[in-house]
Coordinates of C-alpha atoms in Angstrom, one line a residue:
Chain A
X1 CA 1.9 7.0 35.6
X2 CA -1.2 7.4 33.4
X3 CA -3.2 4.5 32.1
X4 CA -2.6 3.2 28.6
X5 CA -5.9 4.6 27.4
X6 CA -5.1 8.0 28.8
X7 CA -1.7 7.9 27.2
X8 CA -3.2 7.3 23.8
X9 CA -5.8 10.0 24.2
X10 CA -3.0 12.5 25.1
X11 CA -0.9 11.4 22.1
X12 CA -3.8 11.9 19.7
X13 CA -4.8 15.3 21.2
X14 CA -1.1 16.4 21.0
X15 CA -0.7 15.3 17.4
X16 CA -4.0 16.8 16.4
X17 CA -2.7 20.2 17.7
X18 CA 0.1 20.0 15.1
X19 CA -2.3 19.6 12.1
X20 CA -2.5 22.9 10.2
X21 CA -6.0 24.4 9.8
X22 CA -5.6 24.7 6.0
X23 CA -3.2 23.7 3.2
X24 CA -2.2 20.1 2.2
X25 CA -0.7 17.4 4.4
X26 CA 0.3 13.8 3.8
X27 CA -1.0 11.2 6.2
X28 CA 0.1 7.6 6.6
X29 CA -1.9 4.7 8.2
X30 CA -2.9 4.1 11.8
X31 CA -2.3 7.0 14.3
X32 CA -2.0 9.8 11.7
X33 CA -5.4 9.1 10.1
X34 CA -6.9 9.2 13.6
X35 CA -5.0 12.4 14.6
X36 CA -6.1 14.2 11.5
X37 CA -9.7 13.2 12.1
X38 CA -9.5 14.6 15.6
X39 CA -8.0 17.8 14.3
X40 CA -10.8 18.1 11.7
X41 CA -13.4 18.0 14.6
X42 CA -11.5 20.8 16.3
X43 CA -9.6 23.5 14.4
X44 CA -8.6 21.8 11.1
X45 CA -11.9 21.4 9.2
X46 CA -10.1 23.1 6.2
X47 CA -7.1 20.8 5.9
X48 CA -6.6 18.7 2.8
X49 CA -5.1 15.2 3.1
X50 CA -3.3 13.4 0.4
X51 CA -2.8 9.6 0.5
X52 CA -0.2 7.5 -1.4
X53 CA -2.7 5.8 -3.7
X54 CA -3.7 9.2 -5.1
X55 CA -6.8 10.0 -3.0
X56 CA -7.3 13.7 -2.1
X57 CA -9.5 14.0 1.0
X58 CA -10.6 17.6 1.8
X59 CA -13.3 17.0 4.4
X60 CA -14.3 14.7 7.3
X61 CA -15.4 11.5 5.5
X62 CA -18.7 10.0 6.5
X63 CA -16.9 6.8 7.6
X64 CA -13.4 6.6 9.2
X65 CA -11.1 4.8 6.7
X66 CA -9.3 1.7 8.2
X67 CA -6.2 2.7 6.2
X68 CA -5.3 5.0 3.3
X69 CA -6.1 2.1 1.0
X70 CA -9.7 1.9 2.4
X71 CA -11.8 3.6 -0.2
X72 CA -14.0 5.0 2.5
X73 CA -11.3 7.7 2.3
X74 CA -12.4 8.4 -1.3
X75 CA -16.0 9.2 -0.3
X76 CA -17.0 12.5 -1.9
X77 CA -13.4 13.3 -2.9
X78 CA -12.6 16.2 -5.1
X79 CA -9.8 14.4 -6.8
X80 CA -8.9 10.7 -7.2
X81 CA -5.5 10.5 -8.9
X82 CA -2.6 8.0 -8.8
X83 CA 0.5 7.3 -6.8
X84 CA 2.9 9.2 -9.2
X85 CA 0.8 12.3 -8.5
X86 CA 0.7 11.8 -4.7
X87 CA 4.3 10.7 -4.1
X88 CA 6.2 12.6 -6.7
X89 CA 4.1 15.5 -8.2
X90 CA 3.0 16.6 -4.8
X91 CA 5.2 15.1 -2.0
X92 CA 8.6 15.0 -3.7
X93 CA 8.1 18.4 -5.4
X94 CA 7.5 20.0 -2.0
X95 CA 3.9 21.0 -2.6
X96 CA 2.8 19.2 0.6
X97 CA 3.2 21.3 3.8
X98 CA 3.5 18.6 6.4
X99 CA 3.6 14.8 6.6
X100 CA 2.4 12.6 9.5
X101 CA 3.7 9.0 9.7
X102 CA 3.2 6.1 12.1
X103 CA 6.5 5.0 13.7
X104 CA 6.3 1.7 15.6
X105 CA 10.0 1.8 16.5
X106 CA 12.1 5.0 16.3
X107 CA 15.7 5.5 17.2
X108 CA 17.9 8.4 18.4
X109 CA 18.4 9.7 14.8
X110 CA 14.7 9.5 14.0
X111 CA 15.0 6.4 11.8
X112 CA 11.8 4.3 11.7
X113 CA 11.8 0.5 11.7
X114 CA 8.6 -0.9 10.4
X115 CA 10.2 -4.0 8.8
X116 CA 11.8 -6.5 11.2
X117 CA 13.0 -6.9 14.8
X118 CA 16.2 -8.9 15.1
X119 CA 18.1 -9.9 12.0
X120 CA 16.5 -9.2 8.7
X121 CA 17.2 -12.8 7.4
X122 CA 15.6 -14.5 10.3
X123 CA 13.6 -11.9 12.2
X124 CA 12.3 -12.3 15.8
X125 CA 9.3 -10.3 14.8
X126 CA 8.4 -9.5 11.2
X127 CA 6.5 -6.2 10.7
X128 CA 4.7 -5.0 7.7
X129 CA 7.4 -3.2 5.7
X130 CA 7.6 0.3 4.2
X131 CA 4.9 0.8 1.7
X132 CA 5.4 4.5 0.9
X133 CA 6.9 5.2 4.3
X134 CA 10.4 5.6 2.9
X135 CA 9.1 8.4 0.6
X136 CA 7.3 10.1 3.4
X137 CA 10.4 10.7 5.6
X138 CA 13.0 10.9 2.8
X139 CA 11.2 13.6 0.8
X140 CA 8.3 15.0 2.9
X141 CA 8.5 18.5 4.4
X142 CA 8.0 19.0 8.2
X143 CA 7.6 15.3 8.9
X144 CA 5.9 14.4 12.2
X145 CA 6.4 10.8 13.5
X146 CA 3.8 9.3 15.8
X147 CA 5.0 6.6 18.2
X148 CA 2.6 5.2 20.8
X149 CA 5.3 3.5 22.8
X150 CA 6.1 4.6 26.3
X151 CA 9.1 2.3 27.1
X152 CA 12.7 2.0 25.9
X153 CA 11.6 -0.9 23.7
X154 CA 10.1 1.5 21.2
X155 CA 13.1 3.8 21.3
X156 CA 16.4 1.9 20.7
X157 CA 19.6 3.8 20.2
X158 CA 19.8 2.2 16.7
X159 CA 16.9 0.5 14.9
X160 CA 17.6 -3.0 13.6
X161 CA 16.4 -2.0 10.1
X162 CA 15.9 1.5 8.7
X163 CA 12.6 1.4 6.8
X164 CA 11.9 5.2 6.8
X165 CA 15.1 7.3 7.0
X166 CA 15.5 9.8 9.7
X167 CA 19.0 11.2 9.9
X168 CA 20.6 7.8 9.2
X169 CA 23.8 6.8 11.0
X170 CA 25.5 10.1 11.5
X171 CA 24.8 13.8 11.2
X172 CA 25.2 14.9 7.6
X173 CA 24.4 11.5 6.0
X174 CA 21.2 12.8 4.3
X175 CA 23.0 15.6 2.6
X176 CA 25.9 13.3 1.6
X177 CA 23.6 10.7 0.1
X178 CA 21.6 13.2 -2.0
X179 CA 18.4 13.5 0.1
X180 CA 16.6 16.7 -0.8
X181 CA 17.5 19.6 1.6
X182 CA 15.0 20.8 4.1
X183 CA 13.0 17.6 4.2
X184 CA 12.7 14.9 6.8
X185 CA 11.5 14.4 10.4
X186 CA 11.2 17.5 12.6
X187 CA 9.1 16.2 15.6
X188 CA 8.2 12.9 17.3
X189 CA 4.8 12.8 19.1
X190 CA 4.7 10.2 21.9
X191 CA 2.3 9.7 24.8
X192 CA 4.9 11.3 27.0
X193 CA 5.3 14.4 24.9
X194 CA 7.1 15.9 22.0
X195 CA 10.7 15.3 20.9
X196 CA 12.7 17.4 18.4
X197 CA 16.1 17.2 16.8
X198 CA 19.3 18.7 18.2
X199 CA 22.2 18.1 15.7
X200 CA 20.0 15.4 14.1
X201 CA 19.6 13.5 17.4
X202 CA 16.3 13.3 19.3
X203 CA 15.8 15.3 22.5
X204 CA 12.6 16.1 24.5
X205 CA 11.1 19.5 23.7
X206 CA 7.9 19.5 25.7
X207 CA 6.3 16.9 28.0
X208 CA 3.1 16.4 30.0
X209 CA 3.3 17.7 33.5
X210 CA 3.4 14.3 35.2
X211 CA 6.3 13.0 33.1
X212 CA 9.5 12.8 35.2
X213 CA 13.1 13.3 34.3
X214 CA 13.8 9.6 35.2
X215 CA 10.9 8.5 33.0
X216 CA 12.5 10.4 30.1
X217 CA 16.0 9.1 30.6
X218 CA 14.6 5.6 31.2
X219 CA 12.7 5.7 27.9
X220 CA 15.1 7.6 25.7
X221 CA 18.3 5.9 26.8
X222 CA 20.6 8.0 24.8
X223 CA 19.9 11.1 26.9
X224 CA 22.8 11.6 29.3
X225 CA 21.1 14.1 31.5
X226 CA 17.9 15.8 30.8
X227 CA 18.8 19.4 31.2
X228 CA 17.2 20.6 28.0
X229 CA 14.7 23.4 28.1
X230 CA 11.7 21.2 28.3
X231 CA 8.3 23.0 28.1
X232 CA 5.2 21.6 29.8
X233 CA 2.3 20.6 27.6
X234 CA -1.2 21.6 28.8
X235 CA -3.4 18.6 29.3
X236 CA -6.1 18.1 26.6
X237 CA -9.1 20.3 27.0
X238 CA -12.6 18.9 27.4
X239 CA -13.3 19.8 23.7
X240 CA -10.1 18.0 22.7
X241 CA -10.9 14.9 24.8
X242 CA -14.4 14.8 23.4
X243 CA -13.0 14.8 19.8
X244 CA -10.5 12.1 20.7
X245 CA -13.2 10.0 22.4
X246 CA -15.5 10.3 19.4
X247 CA -12.7 9.3 17.0
X248 CA -11.6 6.4 19.2
X249 CA -15.2 5.1 19.4
X250 CA -15.4 5.2 15.6
X251 CA -12.0 3.5 15.4
X252 CA -13.1 0.6 17.5
X253 CA -16.2 0.2 15.4
X254 CA -14.0 0.2 12.3
X255 CA -11.9 -2.6 13.8
X256 CA -8.8 -0.6 14.7
X257 CA -6.7 -2.5 17.3
X258 CA -5.3 0.7 18.9
X259 CA -2.4 -1.2 20.5
X260 CA 0.7 0.5 21.8
Chain B
X1 CA -8.3 -11.2 -41.9
X2 CA -5.0 -10.3 -43.6
X3 CA -2.5 -8.5 -41.4
X4 CA -0.3 -6.0 -43.2
X5 CA 3.4 -6.5 -42.7
X6 CA 5.3 -3.3 -41.6
X7 CA 8.8 -4.0 -42.8
X8 CA 10.3 -1.4 -45.2
X9 CA 10.1 -3.6 -48.3
X10 CA 6.4 -4.5 -47.7
X11 CA 5.6 -0.8 -47.0
X12 CA 7.3 0.2 -50.2
X13 CA 5.4 -2.5 -52.1
X14 CA 2.1 -1.2 -50.7
X15 CA 3.1 2.4 -51.6
X16 CA 3.2 1.3 -55.2
X17 CA -0.4 0.1 -55.3
X18 CA -3.7 1.9 -54.6
X19 CA -5.2 0.8 -51.3
X20 CA -8.1 -1.6 -51.7
X21 CA -11.4 -0.7 -50.0
X22 CA -11.6 -2.8 -46.8
X23 CA -14.4 -5.3 -47.0
X24 CA -14.7 -6.4 -43.4
X25 CA -13.7 -5.0 -40.0
X26 CA -11.1 -7.3 -38.6
X27 CA -12.2 -9.2 -35.5
X28 CA -10.7 -7.3 -32.6
X29 CA -12.6 -9.1 -29.9
X30 CA -10.5 -9.9 -26.8
X31 CA -9.8 -13.5 -25.7
X32 CA -12.2 -14.3 -23.0
X33 CA -11.2 -17.2 -20.7
X34 CA -12.7 -18.8 -17.6
X35 CA -10.7 -18.3 -14.4
X36 CA -9.3 -21.9 -14.5
X37 CA -8.4 -21.6 -18.1
X38 CA -6.5 -18.4 -17.5
X39 CA -4.5 -19.8 -14.7
X40 CA -3.8 -23.0 -16.7
X41 CA -2.7 -21.1 -19.8
X42 CA -0.8 -18.2 -18.3
X43 CA 0.7 -19.4 -15.0
X44 CA 3.0 -22.5 -14.9
X45 CA 4.9 -23.6 -11.7
X46 CA 7.8 -21.2 -11.2
X47 CA 6.2 -18.4 -13.3
X48 CA 6.7 -14.7 -12.6
X49 CA 3.7 -12.6 -12.2
X50 CA 2.7 -9.1 -11.0
X51 CA -0.5 -9.0 -9.0
X52 CA -2.2 -5.6 -9.3
X53 CA -4.3 -3.7 -6.8
X54 CA -3.2 -1.7 -3.8
X55 CA -5.1 -3.3 -0.9
X56 CA -8.2 -2.4 -2.9
X57 CA -8.9 -3.9 -6.3
X58 CA -6.6 -6.8 -5.4
X59 CA -7.1 -9.8 -7.8
X60 CA -8.0 -12.1 -4.9
X61 CA -10.2 -14.4 -7.1
X62 CA -7.1 -15.1 -9.3
X63 CA -5.0 -15.9 -6.2
X64 CA -7.7 -18.3 -5.1
X65 CA -7.5 -20.1 -8.4
X66 CA -3.7 -20.3 -8.2
X67 CA -4.2 -22.0 -4.8
X68 CA -6.9 -24.4 -6.2
X69 CA -4.6 -25.5 -9.0
X70 CA -1.7 -25.9 -6.5
X71 CA 0.8 -23.7 -8.2
X72 CA 4.3 -23.9 -6.7
X73 CA 7.5 -21.8 -6.9
X74 CA 6.0 -18.6 -8.1
X75 CA 7.8 -15.3 -8.2
X76 CA 5.1 -12.8 -7.1
X77 CA 5.5 -9.1 -7.5
X78 CA 3.0 -7.2 -5.5
X79 CA 3.3 -3.6 -4.1
X80 CA 0.8 -4.0 -1.3
X81 CA 1.1 -7.7 -0.3
X82 CA -2.0 -7.9 1.9
X83 CA -4.2 -10.9 2.2
X84 CA -3.5 -11.8 -1.4
X85 CA 0.1 -12.6 -0.6
X86 CA -0.7 -14.0 2.8
X87 CA -3.1 -16.6 1.4
X88 CA -0.6 -17.5 -1.4
X89 CA 2.1 -18.0 1.2
X90 CA -0.2 -20.0 3.4
X91 CA -0.8 -22.3 0.4
X92 CA 2.9 -22.6 -0.4
X93 CA 2.6 -21.1 -3.8
X94 CA 5.3 -18.5 -3.5
X95 CA 9.1 -19.0 -3.7
X96 CA 10.1 -15.4 -4.3
X97 CA 8.3 -12.3 -3.3
X98 CA 9.0 -8.7 -4.5
X99 CA 7.0 -6.3 -2.4
X100 CA 6.6 -3.0 -0.5
X101 CA 4.7 -4.3 2.5
X102 CA 2.6 -7.3 3.6
X103 CA -0.1 -6.8 6.2
X104 CA -3.7 -7.1 7.0
X105 CA -4.7 -3.4 6.7
X106 CA -7.7 -3.6 9.0
X107 CA -6.5 -3.1 12.5
X108 CA -3.8 -3.2 11.4
X109 CA -3.5 -7.0 12.1
X110 CA -0.5 -9.3 11.5
X111 CA -0.5 -11.4 8.3
X112 CA 0.2 -14.7 10.1
X113 CA 1.2 -17.0 7.2
X114 CA 3.7 -14.4 6.0
X115 CA 5.1 -13.9 9.5
X116 CA 5.3 -17.7 10.1
X117 CA 7.2 -18.2 6.8
X118 CA 9.8 -15.7 7.9
X119 CA 10.0 -16.1 11.6
X120 CA 9.6 -19.9 11.9
X121 CA 10.2 -21.3 8.4
X122 CA 9.1 -24.9 8.1
X123 CA 9.0 -25.4 4.3
X124 CA 11.2 -24.1 1.5
X125 CA 12.5 -20.6 2.2
X126 CA 10.4 -17.6 1.2
X127 CA 12.9 -15.3 -0.6
X128 CA 12.1 -11.6 -0.3
X129 CA 13.0 -8.4 -2.2
X130 CA 11.7 -5.2 -0.7
X131 CA 11.6 -1.7 -2.0
X132 CA 9.6 1.3 -1.0
X133 CA 6.4 2.0 -2.9
X134 CA 7.8 5.1 -4.6
X135 CA 10.8 3.1 -5.9
X136 CA 8.5 0.3 -7.0
X137 CA 6.4 2.8 -8.9
X138 CA 9.4 4.3 -10.6
X139 CA 10.7 0.8 -11.5
X140 CA 7.3 0.2 -13.2
X141 CA 7.5 3.6 -15.0
X142 CA 11.0 2.7 -16.3
X143 CA 9.8 -0.6 -17.7
X144 CA 6.6 0.9 -19.0
X145 CA 8.5 3.6 -20.8
X146 CA 11.3 1.5 -22.0
X147 CA 13.9 3.6 -20.1
X148 CA 17.1 2.1 -18.7
X149 CA 16.3 3.3 -15.1
X150 CA 14.4 6.0 -13.3
X151 CA 15.6 8.4 -10.6
X152 CA 13.9 7.5 -7.4
X153 CA 13.6 8.3 -3.7
X154 CA 17.0 8.4 -2.0
X155 CA 17.7 5.0 -0.5
X156 CA 21.3 5.1 0.6
X157 CA 21.6 4.3 4.3
X158 CA 18.2 2.4 4.5
X159 CA 17.5 -1.3 4.8
X160 CA 16.1 -1.4 1.2
X161 CA 19.5 -0.3 -0.1
X162 CA 21.5 -2.7 2.0
X163 CA 19.4 -5.9 1.8
X164 CA 19.3 -7.4 -1.7
X165 CA 18.5 -11.0 -2.6
X166 CA 16.4 -11.7 -5.7
X167 CA 17.3 -8.5 -7.5
X168 CA 20.8 -7.5 -6.4
X169 CA 20.8 -4.7 -9.0
X170 CA 17.5 -3.2 -8.0
X171 CA 19.1 0.1 -6.9
X172 CA 22.2 2.0 -8.0
X173 CA 23.5 5.5 -7.6
X174 CA 24.4 7.9 -10.4
X175 CA 25.8 11.4 -10.2
X176 CA 23.5 13.9 -11.8
X177 CA 25.1 15.3 -14.9
X178 CA 23.3 18.6 -14.2
X179 CA 24.2 19.4 -10.6
X180 CA 26.7 16.7 -9.5
X181 CA 24.4 15.4 -6.7
X182 CA 24.0 11.7 -6.0
X183 CA 20.8 10.2 -7.3
X184 CA 19.3 6.9 -6.3
X185 CA 18.1 5.1 -9.4
X186 CA 15.9 2.1 -9.7
X187 CA 16.1 -0.7 -12.3
X188 CA 13.1 -1.3 -14.6
X189 CA 10.5 -3.7 -13.1
X190 CA 9.2 -5.6 -16.1
X191 CA 7.1 -8.6 -15.0
X192 CA 6.5 -11.4 -17.5
X193 CA 2.8 -11.3 -16.7
X194 CA 0.4 -8.9 -15.0
X195 CA -2.9 -9.8 -13.4
X196 CA -5.0 -6.7 -12.8
X197 CA -8.5 -6.2 -11.5
X198 CA -10.7 -3.7 -13.3
X199 CA -14.3 -2.7 -12.7
X200 CA -15.4 -2.9 -16.4
X201 CA -14.2 -4.4 -19.6
X202 CA -15.8 -4.3 -23.1
X203 CA -15.8 -7.0 -25.7
X204 CA -12.4 -5.7 -27.1
X205 CA -10.7 -5.9 -23.7
X206 CA -10.6 -2.2 -22.9
X207 CA -10.4 -2.2 -19.1
X208 CA -11.6 0.7 -16.9
X209 CA -10.8 1.5 -13.3
X210 CA -13.0 3.8 -11.2
X211 CA -11.5 5.7 -8.2
X212 CA -7.8 6.2 -7.4
X213 CA -5.5 4.5 -9.8
X214 CA -2.3 4.0 -7.6
X215 CA 0.3 2.4 -9.9
X216 CA -2.3 0.6 -12.2
X217 CA -1.5 2.5 -15.4
X218 CA 2.2 1.9 -15.1
X219 CA 1.7 -1.7 -14.1
X220 CA -0.3 -2.5 -17.2
X221 CA 2.3 -1.0 -19.4
X222 CA 5.3 -2.5 -17.6
X223 CA 4.1 -6.2 -17.9
X224 CA 5.0 -8.2 -21.0
X225 CA 1.5 -9.8 -20.9
X226 CA -1.6 -8.6 -19.2
X227 CA -4.6 -10.6 -18.1
X228 CA -7.6 -8.5 -16.8
X229 CA -9.9 -9.8 -14.1
X230 CA -13.1 -7.8 -14.7
X231 CA -16.0 -7.2 -12.3
X232 CA -18.3 -6.8 -15.2
X233 CA -18.5 -7.0 -19.0
X234 CA -20.3 -4.0 -20.5
X235 CA -21.3 -2.8 -24.0
X236 CA -18.4 -0.9 -25.6
X237 CA -20.6 2.3 -25.6
X238 CA -20.3 2.4 -21.8
X239 CA -16.5 2.5 -22.0
X240 CA -16.6 5.1 -24.8
X241 CA -18.8 7.4 -22.6
X242 CA -15.8 7.9 -20.2
X243 CA -12.8 6.8 -22.1
X244 CA -10.5 8.7 -19.7
X245 CA -11.1 5.9 -17.2
X246 CA -9.5 3.2 -19.4
X247 CA -6.3 2.2 -17.8
X248 CA -5.8 -0.9 -19.9
X249 CA -6.4 -0.2 -23.6
X250 CA -7.3 -3.3 -25.5
X251 CA -4.1 -3.4 -27.5
X252 CA -2.2 -4.0 -24.2
X253 CA -4.5 -6.8 -23.0
X254 CA -3.8 -10.5 -23.8
X255 CA -6.8 -12.1 -22.2
X256 CA -9.8 -11.2 -20.0
X257 CA -11.6 -13.1 -17.3
X258 CA -15.0 -11.8 -16.2
X259 CA -15.1 -12.6 -12.5
X260 CA -17.6 -10.7 -10.3
X261 CA -16.6 -10.2 -6.7
X262 CA -13.0 -11.2 -7.5
X263 CA -11.6 -8.2 -5.5
X264 CA -13.3 -9.3 -2.3
X265 CA -12.4 -8.8 0.6
X266 CA -10.7 -5.7 -0.7
X267 CA -12.7 -2.7 -2.0
X268 CA -13.9 -2.3 -5.5
X269 CA -14.6 1.4 -5.9
X270 CA -18.3 2.1 -6.5
X271 CA -19.1 -1.7 -6.5
X272 CA -18.4 -3.0 -3.1
X273 CA -16.8 -1.8 0.2
X274 CA -13.9 -3.4 2.1
X275 CA -15.1 -6.4 4.0
X276 CA -13.8 -5.5 7.5
X277 CA -15.4 -8.6 9.2
X278 CA -13.5 -10.9 6.8
X279 CA -10.2 -9.2 7.5
X280 CA -10.8 -9.8 11.3
X281 CA -12.1 -13.3 10.8
X282 CA -9.2 -14.3 8.5
X283 CA -6.7 -13.1 11.0
X284 CA -8.3 -15.3 13.7
X285 CA -8.6 -18.3 11.4
X286 CA -4.9 -18.2 10.3
X287 CA -3.2 -17.8 13.6
X288 CA -2.0 -21.4 13.3
X289 CA -0.7 -23.3 10.3
X290 CA -3.5 -25.8 10.9
X291 CA -6.1 -23.0 11.0
X292 CA -4.8 -21.6 7.7
X293 CA -4.9 -25.0 6.1
X294 CA -8.5 -25.5 7.3
X295 CA -9.4 -22.0 5.9
X296 CA -7.9 -22.9 2.5
X297 CA -9.6 -26.3 2.4
X298 CA -13.1 -25.2 3.6
X299 CA -13.4 -21.9 1.7
X300 CA -10.8 -21.5 -1.1
X301 CA -10.6 -25.1 -2.4
X302 CA -14.2 -25.9 -1.6
X303 CA -15.5 -23.1 -3.9
X304 CA -15.0 -22.5 -7.6
X305 CA -15.5 -18.8 -8.0
X306 CA -15.4 -15.5 -6.0
X307 CA -19.2 -15.4 -5.9
X308 CA -19.4 -18.9 -4.4
X309 CA -16.6 -17.9 -2.0
X310 CA -18.4 -14.8 -0.7
X311 CA -21.8 -16.6 -0.6
X312 CA -20.2 -19.4 1.5
X313 CA -19.1 -16.8 4.1
X314 CA -22.7 -16.0 4.8
X315 CA -26.0 -15.6 3.0
X316 CA -26.4 -11.9 2.9
X317 CA -22.8 -10.8 2.7
X318 CA -23.1 -9.7 -0.9
X319 CA -26.1 -7.4 0.0
X320 CA -24.2 -5.9 2.9
X321 CA -21.1 -5.1 0.9
X322 CA -22.6 -4.1 -2.4
X323 CA -22.6 -0.4 -3.2
X324 CA -24.6 -0.2 -6.4
X325 CA -27.0 -2.3 -8.4
X326 CA -25.6 -4.5 -11.2
X327 CA -26.1 -2.1 -14.0
X328 CA -24.9 1.1 -12.3
X329 CA -24.6 3.2 -15.5

């Protein structure tokens, strides 16, 4: 079992590999902002990021934004627009190639809960709520979820509350309810590795070398037997680790909590 | 100044006479109020109000005055709840909240007063209506444009669709007349009053926003009445140099409060940066209800303006956060 710090480093390096080297992507708060910054230090200096408030960020900003709403993200921007532009003219229309979103709790169908644990009316733990998170997974193309959890607590069979829709309650729900075709979650990045969808249900696709079968079935409880073709993910290179370390150092200075 | 009526008979009457040369320009100056006056006049207990901003340009100074004057039972509509909502909840001002999320975006950290109110309620219940930010935006667009509803992000199957309290009719589904597909539609969001922070305003009440505009243009047009909280009053020539930045044309503005630093601790693009230290300190201060009360007493109720508030935090905070000189243009 790797340390929590090492787990976060691996998750960020893994997510950064998925960031395209050019084109436009949408990034939500927390882990996605950090992963994109790591990617920009490596292969993705040319990627353009759009945030829900209308900021277009086409380069490494001088200062790491604490959130998409932190106007440090607007520094030297080529275009500061509005939310109708970001969420509808670009995201909904399909002009954004990929979307990265933070997923504190994610279930078997890729539904994200960022609203409440327990009953909605009297929650055990009240979380932030959606912001534009519902738009990102309902209408974004090639949506990548980032969940820093390493235990079953973060991956229930069904979330208590669907904030950002994955594949809802059953296969075919999205099509039935009028969700645009070809949109929605495609991958989940975790510290253990990468999960993808098989008939709209999450299965491991690739894991780090030290991750065991029992660890997978203990974390993702819906898996009966892990006999999927699971690839092995190469450990982060020194260059990747350097980029991750540099971004995590900035993140601490910018008061990120970096909790799992 | 005589105002010309516009009913058909009056128009006909005017058409039958030659127009008289106008002698004097009518007085189009905006109503300028002090912060206490604006709260007293526009916000009664139980009032409905939209608070603008999106975790930047939040009208925090106005929220502080609501707390000082002890408003109760408010229905607050705020896309990005943030510390604005958390402080109002801590002070017991809000009965009903329509929002997309509430958090302390630095960290991110928990908004403790909001969490306490929902997880361990001790006072009157905080009623909640949530919708995603895209749906919220489309609701504002519908109201702003006078449309019966707007198509929005699909919401069937999500918690926002299922859980309805204050606005049971917030969402519905229609079948597209064009392709027969199901479409989630959102009802107009038409707040009685909107409080929006802008960087600059002129004597007529034209308000300008620098930087990303989020939902600001639609929020201004969706509200029945609009009160601007302006960082700075400038000569109208400054506004006319970049008129494309005006999000609140004077004709849509009912009153203006000039209140420097009233978006602190959130960012004011080009004027001051986000106060990260405040966000961290606030989270620590408000972990208990007693701590939150002490914060409200010692800082919010003990000061009379945003400048006093920021200066009370520490002596050189303003210099640390400021991005430009007073007269940036």
